[in-house]
Short mmCIF file of C-alpha atoms in Angstrom, two decimals:
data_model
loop_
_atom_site.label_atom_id
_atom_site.label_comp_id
_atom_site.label_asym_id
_atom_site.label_seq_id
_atom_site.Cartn_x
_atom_site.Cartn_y
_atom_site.Cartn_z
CA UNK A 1462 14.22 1.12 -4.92
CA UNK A 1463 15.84 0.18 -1.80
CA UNK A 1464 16.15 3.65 -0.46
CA UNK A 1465 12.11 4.12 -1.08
CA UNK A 1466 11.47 0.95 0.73
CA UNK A 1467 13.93 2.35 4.37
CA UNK A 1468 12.14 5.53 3.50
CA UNK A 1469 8.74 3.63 3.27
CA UNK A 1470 9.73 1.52 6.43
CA UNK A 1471 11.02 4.78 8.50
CA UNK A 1472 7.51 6.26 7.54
CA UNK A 1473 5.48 3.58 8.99
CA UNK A 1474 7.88 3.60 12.30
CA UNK A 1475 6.92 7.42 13.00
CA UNK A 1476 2.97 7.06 11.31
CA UNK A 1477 2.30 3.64 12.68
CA UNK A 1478 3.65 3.54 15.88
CA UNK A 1479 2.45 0.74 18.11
CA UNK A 1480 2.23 -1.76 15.40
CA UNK A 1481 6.28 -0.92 14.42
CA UNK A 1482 7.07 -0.85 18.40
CA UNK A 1483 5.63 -3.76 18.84
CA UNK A 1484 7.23 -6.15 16.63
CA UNK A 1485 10.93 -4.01 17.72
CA UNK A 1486 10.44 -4.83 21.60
CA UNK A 1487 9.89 -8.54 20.78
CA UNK A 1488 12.53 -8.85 18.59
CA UNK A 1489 14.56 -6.97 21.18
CA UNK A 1490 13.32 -8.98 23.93
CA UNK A 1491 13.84 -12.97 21.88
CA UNK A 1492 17.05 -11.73 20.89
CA UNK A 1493 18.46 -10.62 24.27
CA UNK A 1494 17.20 -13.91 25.92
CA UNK A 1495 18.50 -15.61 22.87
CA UNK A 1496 22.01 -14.61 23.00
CA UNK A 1497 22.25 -15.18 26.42
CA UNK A 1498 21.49 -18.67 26.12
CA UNK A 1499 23.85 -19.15 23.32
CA UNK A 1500 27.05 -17.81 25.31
CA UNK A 1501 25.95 -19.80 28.05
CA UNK A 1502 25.77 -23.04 25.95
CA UNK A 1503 28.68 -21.64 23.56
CA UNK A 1504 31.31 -20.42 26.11
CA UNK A 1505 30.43 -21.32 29.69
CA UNK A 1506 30.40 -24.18 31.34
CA UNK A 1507 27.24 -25.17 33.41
CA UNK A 1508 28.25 -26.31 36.89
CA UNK A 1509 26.46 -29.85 37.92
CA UNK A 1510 23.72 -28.04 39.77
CA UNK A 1511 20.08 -29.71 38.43
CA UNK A 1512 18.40 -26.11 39.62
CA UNK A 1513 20.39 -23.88 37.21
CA UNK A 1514 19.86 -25.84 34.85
CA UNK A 1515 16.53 -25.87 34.97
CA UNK A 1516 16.40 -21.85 35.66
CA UNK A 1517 18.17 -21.78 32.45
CA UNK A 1518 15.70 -24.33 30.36
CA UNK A 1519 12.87 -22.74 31.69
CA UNK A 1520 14.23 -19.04 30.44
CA UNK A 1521 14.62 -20.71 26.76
CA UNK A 1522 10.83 -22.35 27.01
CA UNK A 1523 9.38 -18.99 28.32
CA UNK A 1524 11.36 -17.54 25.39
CA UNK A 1525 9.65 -19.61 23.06
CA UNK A 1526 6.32 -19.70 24.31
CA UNK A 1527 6.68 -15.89 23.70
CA UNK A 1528 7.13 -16.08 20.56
CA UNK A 1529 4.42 -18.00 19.55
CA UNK A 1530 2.16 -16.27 21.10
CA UNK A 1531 3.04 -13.02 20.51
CA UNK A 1532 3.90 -13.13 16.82
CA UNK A 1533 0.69 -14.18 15.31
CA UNK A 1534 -1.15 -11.39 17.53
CA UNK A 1535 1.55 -8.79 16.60
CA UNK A 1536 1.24 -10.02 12.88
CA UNK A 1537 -2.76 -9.71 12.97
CA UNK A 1538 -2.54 -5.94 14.38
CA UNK A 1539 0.29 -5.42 11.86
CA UNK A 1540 -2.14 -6.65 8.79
CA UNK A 1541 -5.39 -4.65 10.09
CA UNK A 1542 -3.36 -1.64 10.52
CA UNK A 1543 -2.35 -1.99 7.00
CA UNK A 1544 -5.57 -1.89 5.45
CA UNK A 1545 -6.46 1.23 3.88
CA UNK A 1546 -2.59 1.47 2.90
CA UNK A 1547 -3.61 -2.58 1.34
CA UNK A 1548 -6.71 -0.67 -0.73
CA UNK A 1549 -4.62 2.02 -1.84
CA UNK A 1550 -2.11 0.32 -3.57
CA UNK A 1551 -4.48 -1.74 -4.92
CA UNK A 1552 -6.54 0.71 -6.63
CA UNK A 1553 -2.84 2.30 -8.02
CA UNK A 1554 -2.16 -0.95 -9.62
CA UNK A 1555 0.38 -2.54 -7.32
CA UNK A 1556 0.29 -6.57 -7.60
CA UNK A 1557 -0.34 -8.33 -3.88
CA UNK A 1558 3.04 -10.06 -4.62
CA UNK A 1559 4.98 -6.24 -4.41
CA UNK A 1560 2.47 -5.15 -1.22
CA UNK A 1561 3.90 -8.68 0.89
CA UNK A 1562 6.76 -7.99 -0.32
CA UNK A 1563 6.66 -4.45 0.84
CA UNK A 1564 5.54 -5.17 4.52
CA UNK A 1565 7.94 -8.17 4.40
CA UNK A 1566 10.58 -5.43 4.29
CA UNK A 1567 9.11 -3.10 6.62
CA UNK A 1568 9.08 -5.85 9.46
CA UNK A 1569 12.67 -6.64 8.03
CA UNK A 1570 13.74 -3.50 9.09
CA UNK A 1571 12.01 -2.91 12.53
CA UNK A 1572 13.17 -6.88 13.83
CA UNK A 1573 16.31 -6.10 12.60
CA UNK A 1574 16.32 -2.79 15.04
CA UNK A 1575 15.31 -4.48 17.98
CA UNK A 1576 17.52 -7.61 17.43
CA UNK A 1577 20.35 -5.32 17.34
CA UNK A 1578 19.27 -3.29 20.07
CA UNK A 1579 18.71 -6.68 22.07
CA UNK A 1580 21.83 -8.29 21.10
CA UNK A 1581 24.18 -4.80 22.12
CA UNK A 1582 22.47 -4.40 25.40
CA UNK A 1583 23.32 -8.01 26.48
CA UNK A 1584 27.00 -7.20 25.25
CA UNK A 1585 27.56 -4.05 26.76
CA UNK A 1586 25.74 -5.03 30.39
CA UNK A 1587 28.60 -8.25 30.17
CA UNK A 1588 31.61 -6.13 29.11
CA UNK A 1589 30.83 -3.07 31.83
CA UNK A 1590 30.30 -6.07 34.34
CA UNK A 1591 26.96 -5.02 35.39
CA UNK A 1592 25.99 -8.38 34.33
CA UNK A 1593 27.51 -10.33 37.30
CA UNK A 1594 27.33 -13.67 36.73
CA UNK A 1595 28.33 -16.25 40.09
CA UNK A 1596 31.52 -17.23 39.97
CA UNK A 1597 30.94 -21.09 39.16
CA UNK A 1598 30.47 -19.60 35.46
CA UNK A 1599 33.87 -19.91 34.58
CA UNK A 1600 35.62 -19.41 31.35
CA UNK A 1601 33.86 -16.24 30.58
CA UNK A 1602 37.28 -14.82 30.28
CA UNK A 1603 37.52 -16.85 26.75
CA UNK A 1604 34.50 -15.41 25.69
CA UNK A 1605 36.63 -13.41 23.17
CA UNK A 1606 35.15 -10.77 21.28
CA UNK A 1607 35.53 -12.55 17.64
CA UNK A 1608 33.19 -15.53 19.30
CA UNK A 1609 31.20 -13.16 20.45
CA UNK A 1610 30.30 -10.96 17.29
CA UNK A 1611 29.76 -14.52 15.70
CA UNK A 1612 27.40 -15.65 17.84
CA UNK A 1613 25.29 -12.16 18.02
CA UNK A 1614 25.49 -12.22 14.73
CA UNK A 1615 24.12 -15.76 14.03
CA UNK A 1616 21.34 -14.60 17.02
CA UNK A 1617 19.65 -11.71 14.79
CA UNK A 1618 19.80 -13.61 11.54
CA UNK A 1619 18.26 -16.48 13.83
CA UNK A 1620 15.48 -13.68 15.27
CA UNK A 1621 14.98 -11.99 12.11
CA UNK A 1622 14.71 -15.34 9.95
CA UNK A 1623 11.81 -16.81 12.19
CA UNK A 1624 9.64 -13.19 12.55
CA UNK A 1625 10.05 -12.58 8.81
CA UNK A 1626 9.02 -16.00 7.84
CA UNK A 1627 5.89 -16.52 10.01
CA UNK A 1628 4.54 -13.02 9.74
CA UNK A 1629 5.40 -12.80 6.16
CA UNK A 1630 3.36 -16.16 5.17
CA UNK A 1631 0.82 -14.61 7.76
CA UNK A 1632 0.37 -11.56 5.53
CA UNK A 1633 0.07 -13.57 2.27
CA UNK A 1634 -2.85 -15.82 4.31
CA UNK A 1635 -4.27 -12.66 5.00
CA UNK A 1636 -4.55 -11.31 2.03
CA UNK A 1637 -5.31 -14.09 -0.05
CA UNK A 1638 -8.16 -15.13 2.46
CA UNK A 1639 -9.58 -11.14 1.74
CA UNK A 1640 -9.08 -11.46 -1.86
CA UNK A 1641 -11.19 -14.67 -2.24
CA UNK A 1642 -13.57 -13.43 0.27
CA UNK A 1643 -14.04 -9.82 -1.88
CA UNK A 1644 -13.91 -12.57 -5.13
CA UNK A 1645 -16.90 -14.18 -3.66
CA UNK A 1646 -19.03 -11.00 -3.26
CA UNK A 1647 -18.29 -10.16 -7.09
CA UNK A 1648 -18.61 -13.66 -8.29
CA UNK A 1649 -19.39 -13.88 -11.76
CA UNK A 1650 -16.07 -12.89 -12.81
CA UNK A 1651 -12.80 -12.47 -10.70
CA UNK A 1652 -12.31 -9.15 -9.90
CA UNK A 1653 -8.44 -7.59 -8.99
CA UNK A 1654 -9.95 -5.59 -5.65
CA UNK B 562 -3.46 3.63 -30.19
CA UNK B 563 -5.17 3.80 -27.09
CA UNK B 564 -7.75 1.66 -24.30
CA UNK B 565 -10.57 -0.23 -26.06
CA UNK B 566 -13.14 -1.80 -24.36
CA UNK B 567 -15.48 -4.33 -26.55
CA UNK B 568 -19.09 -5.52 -25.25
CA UNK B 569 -18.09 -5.18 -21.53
CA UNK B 570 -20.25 -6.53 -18.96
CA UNK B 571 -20.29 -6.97 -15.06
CA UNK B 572 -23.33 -7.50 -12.70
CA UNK B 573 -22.83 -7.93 -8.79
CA UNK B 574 -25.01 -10.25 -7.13
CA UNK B 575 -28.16 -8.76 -5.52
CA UNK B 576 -28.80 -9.05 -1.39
CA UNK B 577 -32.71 -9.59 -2.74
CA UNK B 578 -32.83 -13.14 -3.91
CA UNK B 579 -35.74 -12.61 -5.72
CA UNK B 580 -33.95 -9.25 -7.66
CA UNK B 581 -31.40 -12.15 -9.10
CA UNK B 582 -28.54 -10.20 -10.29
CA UNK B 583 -27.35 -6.47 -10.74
CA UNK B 584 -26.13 -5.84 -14.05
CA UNK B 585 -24.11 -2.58 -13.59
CA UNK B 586 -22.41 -2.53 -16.82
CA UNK B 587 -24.22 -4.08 -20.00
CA UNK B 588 -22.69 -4.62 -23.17
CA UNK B 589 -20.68 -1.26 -23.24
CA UNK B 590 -18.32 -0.53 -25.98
CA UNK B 591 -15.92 2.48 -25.43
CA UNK B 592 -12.90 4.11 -27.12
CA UNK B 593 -10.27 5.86 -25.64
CA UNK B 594 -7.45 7.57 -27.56
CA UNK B 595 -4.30 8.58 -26.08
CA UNK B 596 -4.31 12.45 -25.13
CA UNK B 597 -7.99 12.50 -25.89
CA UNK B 598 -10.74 14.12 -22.79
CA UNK B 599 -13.80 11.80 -22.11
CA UNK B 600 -16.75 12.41 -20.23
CA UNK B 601 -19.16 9.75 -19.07
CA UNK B 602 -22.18 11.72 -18.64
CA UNK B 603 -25.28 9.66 -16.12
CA UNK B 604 -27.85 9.83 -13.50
CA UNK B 605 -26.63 8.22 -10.05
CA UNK B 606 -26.63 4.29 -10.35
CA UNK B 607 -26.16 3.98 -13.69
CA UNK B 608 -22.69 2.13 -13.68
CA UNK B 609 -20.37 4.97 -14.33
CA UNK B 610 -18.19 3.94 -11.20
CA UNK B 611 -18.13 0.57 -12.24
CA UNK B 612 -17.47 1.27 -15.71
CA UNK B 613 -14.88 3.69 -14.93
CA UNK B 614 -13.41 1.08 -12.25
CA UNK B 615 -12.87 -1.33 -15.22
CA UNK B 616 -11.10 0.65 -17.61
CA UNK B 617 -8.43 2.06 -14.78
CA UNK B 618 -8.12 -1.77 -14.17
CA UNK B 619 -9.14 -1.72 -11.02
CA UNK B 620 -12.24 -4.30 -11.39
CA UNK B 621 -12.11 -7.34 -13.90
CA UNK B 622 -15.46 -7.29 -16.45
CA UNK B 623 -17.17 -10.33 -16.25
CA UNK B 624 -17.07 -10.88 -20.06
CA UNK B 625 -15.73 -8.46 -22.70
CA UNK B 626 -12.16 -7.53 -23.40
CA UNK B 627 -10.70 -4.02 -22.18
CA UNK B 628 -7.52 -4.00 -24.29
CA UNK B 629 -4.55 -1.46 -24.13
CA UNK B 630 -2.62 -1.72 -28.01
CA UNK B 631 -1.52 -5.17 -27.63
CA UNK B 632 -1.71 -6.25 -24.04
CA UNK B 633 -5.52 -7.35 -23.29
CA UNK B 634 -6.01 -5.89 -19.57
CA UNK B 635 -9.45 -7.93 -19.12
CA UNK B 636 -7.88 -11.17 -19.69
CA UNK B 637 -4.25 -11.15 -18.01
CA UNK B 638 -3.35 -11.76 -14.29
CA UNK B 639 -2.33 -8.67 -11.65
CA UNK B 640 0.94 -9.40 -11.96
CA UNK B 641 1.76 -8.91 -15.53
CA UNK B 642 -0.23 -5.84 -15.64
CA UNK B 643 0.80 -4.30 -12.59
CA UNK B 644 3.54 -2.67 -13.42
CA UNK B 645 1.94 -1.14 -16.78
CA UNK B 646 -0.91 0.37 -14.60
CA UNK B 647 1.60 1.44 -11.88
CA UNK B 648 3.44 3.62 -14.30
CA UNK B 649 0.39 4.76 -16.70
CA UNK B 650 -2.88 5.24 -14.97
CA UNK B 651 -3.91 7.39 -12.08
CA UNK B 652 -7.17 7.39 -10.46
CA UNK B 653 -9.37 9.56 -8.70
CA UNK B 654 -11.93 8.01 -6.84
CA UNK B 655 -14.81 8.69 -5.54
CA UNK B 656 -14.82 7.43 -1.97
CA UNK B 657 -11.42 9.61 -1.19
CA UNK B 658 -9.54 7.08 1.17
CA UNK B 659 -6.62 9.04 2.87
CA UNK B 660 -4.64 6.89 4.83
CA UNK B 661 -5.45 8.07 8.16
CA UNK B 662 -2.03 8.26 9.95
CA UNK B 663 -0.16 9.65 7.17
CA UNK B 664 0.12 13.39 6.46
CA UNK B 665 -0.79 14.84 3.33
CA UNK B 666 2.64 14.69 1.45
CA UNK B 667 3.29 10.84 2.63
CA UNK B 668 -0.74 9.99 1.32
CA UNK B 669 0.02 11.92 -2.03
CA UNK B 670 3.70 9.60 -2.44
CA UNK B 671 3.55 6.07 -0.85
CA UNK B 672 0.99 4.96 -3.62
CA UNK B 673 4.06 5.90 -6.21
CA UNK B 674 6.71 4.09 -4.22
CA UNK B 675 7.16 1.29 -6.83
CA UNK B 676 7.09 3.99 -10.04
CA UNK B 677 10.57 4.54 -11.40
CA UNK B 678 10.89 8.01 -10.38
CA UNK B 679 12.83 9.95 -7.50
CA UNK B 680 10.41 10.53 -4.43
CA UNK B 681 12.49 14.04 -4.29
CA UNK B 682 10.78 14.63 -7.59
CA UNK B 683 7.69 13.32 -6.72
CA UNK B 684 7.54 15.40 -2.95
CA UNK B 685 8.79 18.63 -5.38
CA UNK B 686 5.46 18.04 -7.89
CA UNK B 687 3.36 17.76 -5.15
CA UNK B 688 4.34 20.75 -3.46
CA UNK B 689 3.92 22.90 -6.47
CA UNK B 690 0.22 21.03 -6.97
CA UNK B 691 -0.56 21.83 -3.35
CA UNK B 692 0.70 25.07 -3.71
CA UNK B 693 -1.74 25.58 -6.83
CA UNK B 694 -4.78 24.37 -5.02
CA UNK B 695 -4.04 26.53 -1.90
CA UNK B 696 -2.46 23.34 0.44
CA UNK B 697 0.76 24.35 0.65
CA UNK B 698 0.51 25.05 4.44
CA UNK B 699 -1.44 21.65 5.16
CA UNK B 700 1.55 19.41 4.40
CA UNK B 701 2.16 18.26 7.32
CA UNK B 702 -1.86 18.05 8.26
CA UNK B 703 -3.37 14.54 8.78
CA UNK B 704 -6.36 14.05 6.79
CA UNK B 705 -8.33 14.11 9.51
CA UNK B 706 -7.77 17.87 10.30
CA UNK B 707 -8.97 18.23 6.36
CA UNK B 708 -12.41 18.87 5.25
CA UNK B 709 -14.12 16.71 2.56
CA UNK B 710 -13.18 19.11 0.13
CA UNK B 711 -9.47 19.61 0.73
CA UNK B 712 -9.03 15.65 1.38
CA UNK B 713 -10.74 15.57 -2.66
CA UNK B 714 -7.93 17.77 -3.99
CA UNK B 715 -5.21 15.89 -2.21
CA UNK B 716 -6.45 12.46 -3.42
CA UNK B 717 -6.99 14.72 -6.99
CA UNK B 718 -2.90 15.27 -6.94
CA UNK B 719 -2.48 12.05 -5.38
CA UNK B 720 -3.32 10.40 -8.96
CA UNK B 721 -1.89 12.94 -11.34
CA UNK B 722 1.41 13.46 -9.30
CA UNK B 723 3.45 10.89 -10.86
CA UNK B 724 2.53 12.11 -14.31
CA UNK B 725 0.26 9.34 -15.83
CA UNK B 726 -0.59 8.43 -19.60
CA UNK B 727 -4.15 7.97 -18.33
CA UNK B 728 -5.96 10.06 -15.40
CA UNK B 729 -9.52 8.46 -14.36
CA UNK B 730 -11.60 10.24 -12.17
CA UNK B 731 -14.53 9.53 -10.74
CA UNK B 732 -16.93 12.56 -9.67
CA UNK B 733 -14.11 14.68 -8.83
CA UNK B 734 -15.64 17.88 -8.23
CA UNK B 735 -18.18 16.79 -5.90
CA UNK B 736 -17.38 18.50 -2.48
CA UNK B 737 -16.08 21.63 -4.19
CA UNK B 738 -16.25 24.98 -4.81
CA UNK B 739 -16.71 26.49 -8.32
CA UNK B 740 -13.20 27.95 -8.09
CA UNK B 741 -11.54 24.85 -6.83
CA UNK B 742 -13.08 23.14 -9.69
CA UNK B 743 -12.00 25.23 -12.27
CA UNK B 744 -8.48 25.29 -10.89
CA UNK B 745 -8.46 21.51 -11.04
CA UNK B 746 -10.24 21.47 -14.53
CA UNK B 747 -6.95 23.83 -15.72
CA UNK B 748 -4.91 21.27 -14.32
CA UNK B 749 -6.29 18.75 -16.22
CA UNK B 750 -6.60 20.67 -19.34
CA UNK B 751 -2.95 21.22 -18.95
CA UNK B 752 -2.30 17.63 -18.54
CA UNK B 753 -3.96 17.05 -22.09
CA UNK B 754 -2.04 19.42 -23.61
CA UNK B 755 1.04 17.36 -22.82
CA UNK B 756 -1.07 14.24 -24.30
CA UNK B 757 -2.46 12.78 -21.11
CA UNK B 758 -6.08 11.11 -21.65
CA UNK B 759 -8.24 12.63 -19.38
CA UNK B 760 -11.65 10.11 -18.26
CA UNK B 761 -14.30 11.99 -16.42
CA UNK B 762 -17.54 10.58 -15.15
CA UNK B 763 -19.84 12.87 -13.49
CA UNK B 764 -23.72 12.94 -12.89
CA UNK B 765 -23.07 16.48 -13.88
CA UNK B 766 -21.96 17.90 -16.85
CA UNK B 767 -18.27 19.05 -16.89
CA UNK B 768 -16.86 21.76 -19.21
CA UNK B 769 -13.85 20.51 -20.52
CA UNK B 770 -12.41 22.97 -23.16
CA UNK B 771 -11.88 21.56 -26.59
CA UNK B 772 -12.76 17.94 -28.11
CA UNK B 773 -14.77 15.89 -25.98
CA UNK B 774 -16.24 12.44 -26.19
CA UNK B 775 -19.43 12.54 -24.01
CA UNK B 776 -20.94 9.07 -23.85
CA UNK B 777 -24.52 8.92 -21.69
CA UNK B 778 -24.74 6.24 -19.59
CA UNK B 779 -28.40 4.90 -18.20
CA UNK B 780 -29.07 1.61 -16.81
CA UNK B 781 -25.78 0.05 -17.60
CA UNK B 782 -25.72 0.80 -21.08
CA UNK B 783 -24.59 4.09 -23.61
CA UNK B 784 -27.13 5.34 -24.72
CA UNK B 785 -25.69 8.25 -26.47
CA UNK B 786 -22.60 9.13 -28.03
CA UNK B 787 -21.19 12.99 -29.07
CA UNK B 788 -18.69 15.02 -29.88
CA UNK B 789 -18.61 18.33 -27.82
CA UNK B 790 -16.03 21.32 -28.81
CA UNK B 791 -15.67 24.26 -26.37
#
């Protein structure tokens, strides 16, 4: 079952492209900005200047803000694109609790691909130095790779977590919403469509 | 052993407030044996989709019972009856509905993806069905570069592909050719042989070889029941 659902998921990257792209770049983009504030809180130490401080605050805000207002947009596109997939499964039988769980596992798949991708760019621009960070950010030298995978690690389940979550209860609004909505037009008896 | 359906009924509400309600399917009683062919004969508009809809499961009757041996379809929630329908019924419907950015193999296999079978054997049956009905070199075609006709026969293998107890179709042949048709009727005469119930409903009659039950459907309600043999 799992290999139909990557095959399933790899489908809809090629087929639905913007949609798939869309939800990869953001989870690329949180989980680059992300990991870069956790090694700075983790493993540097902030010199006792207010302004980089705030430069650095501001970076996690904007990184925030981001996601909220990206993600529901994303997750709306995602749910419209899915429609006529929505009807087909639903005239083969499939419950709504298998179709979530379906796109649940699609977007599983493409956050995890961009939080990866996000998470091994930041790592490879520090360890080839083309990240240059000033001087006064000492101790990078400690920033030893075993803290390192731990904390990219905890970044994507931290990415992935959040996107799944809110556009996965998104989906289920969705569709429930439709359902009662279609319900209401064929009122007189619940219908499964 | 087979689908029963007792004294269904299901009106839709009209956009005339004066008209009241539409009463589509009224008080209609129907057997269906396993590995048996059905045809439900009508005029347009005179609740074959909607009856047909019902028995595949797709719709819920407003009152009646549509019962499959022991497990009452009308009555139990999606969930517990999804996976039975998943496995055993296919249906053909009437408005086609490719999915639009999918080619022709992916639209004929991502409905099956939660049936217990291989997609390898799944993509090699629908080859060989494409290949039958003269597709095999539109594969890789989106539906869009199909006509009406070709995007018929792949939503045709798209419900018999995963080899169901039950096949449903609703005005299949419309859109095609008189050799197209009777390629597709030998398909589904095939399908019977192996014990597959076949449902038909047409506005035109359809000659199915062998036993038929031909119900005629006006206004809702059967209004005539026989037994053709061809």
């Amino acid at each position: 079952m799992v290999r139909k659902l990557i095959w399933m998921a790899l489908t809809s990257l090629k087929r639905n492209v913007a949609v798939s792209w869309a939800f990869i770049v953001l989870a690329f983009a949180l989980s680059a900005q992300i990991f870069l504030a956790e090694i700075t809180i983790n493993l540097l130490t902030f010199p006792e200047v207010s302004g980089i401080k705030a430069f650095f605050y501001s970076g996690i805000i904007t990184t925030i803000l981001l996601m909220i207002v990206m993600l529901p947009i994303i997750s709306e596109f995602y749910y419209r694109s899915k429609s006529k997939v929505f009807y087909v499964f639903r005239i083969f039988g499939v419950s709504d609790i298998d179709i979530v769980m379906l796109y649940i596992f699609e977007i599983f798949i493409f956050t995890l691909m961009g939080s990866i991708a996000g998470v091994m760019l930041i790592l490879i621009l520090i360890k080839t130095n083309i990240l240059f960070l000033p001087d006064f950010f000492r101790h990078l030298a400690v920033a030893n790779r075993l803290n390192l995978l731990k904390i990219s690690g905890l970044v994507i389940l931290r990415i992935n977590s959040a996107v799944i979550a809110f556009s996965g209860i998104y989906q289920i609004i969705k569709i429930k919403i439709r359902f009662k909505s279609i319900s209401k037009e064929h009122s007189g008896g619940a219908t499964w469509v | 052993m087979g689908l029963k359906a007792y004294s269904i009924y299901k009106s839709f509400p009209s956009k005339n407030q004066i008209a009241g309600r539409i009463v589509a399917v009224d008080g209609v009683s129907i057997d269906i044996n396993e590995g048996s062919k059905t045809l439900i004969f009508g005029p347009t508009g005179s609740g074959k989709t909607t009856l047909i809809s019902m028995l595949a499961g797709i719709m819920k009757p407003d009152s009646g019972e549509i019962a499959y041996n022991n497990l009452i379809l009308s009555k139990s929630n999606r969930s517990r009856i999804s996976s039975f329908i998943v496995e055993n019924f296919g249906y053909i419907p009437q408005q086609v509905s490719l999915i639009d950015n999918l080619n022709i193999l992916e639209n004929i296999i991502i409905p099956h993806i939660f049936i217990q079978e291989k997609i390898g054997e799944l993509k090699k049956r629908a080859i060989e069905l494409l290949r039958i009905l003269n597709l095999d070199n539109r594969i890789y075609s989106l539906p869009v570069q199909l006509s009406g006709g070709e995007q018929k026969k792949v939503a045709f293998i798209r419900a018999i592909v995963k080899k169901p107890k039950y096949i449903f179709a609703d005005e299949p042949f419309s859109e095609l050719d008189n050799s197209t048709t009777e390629k597709m009727i030998e398909i589904l005469n095939e399908e019977n042989r192996r014990s597959v119930a076949i449902v038909i409903s047409s506005h035109r009659y359809i000659a199915l070889s062998g036993k038929v039950d031909v119900y005629m459907m006006q206004n809702g309600k059967i209004t005539e029941y026989r037994e053709n043999i061809l």
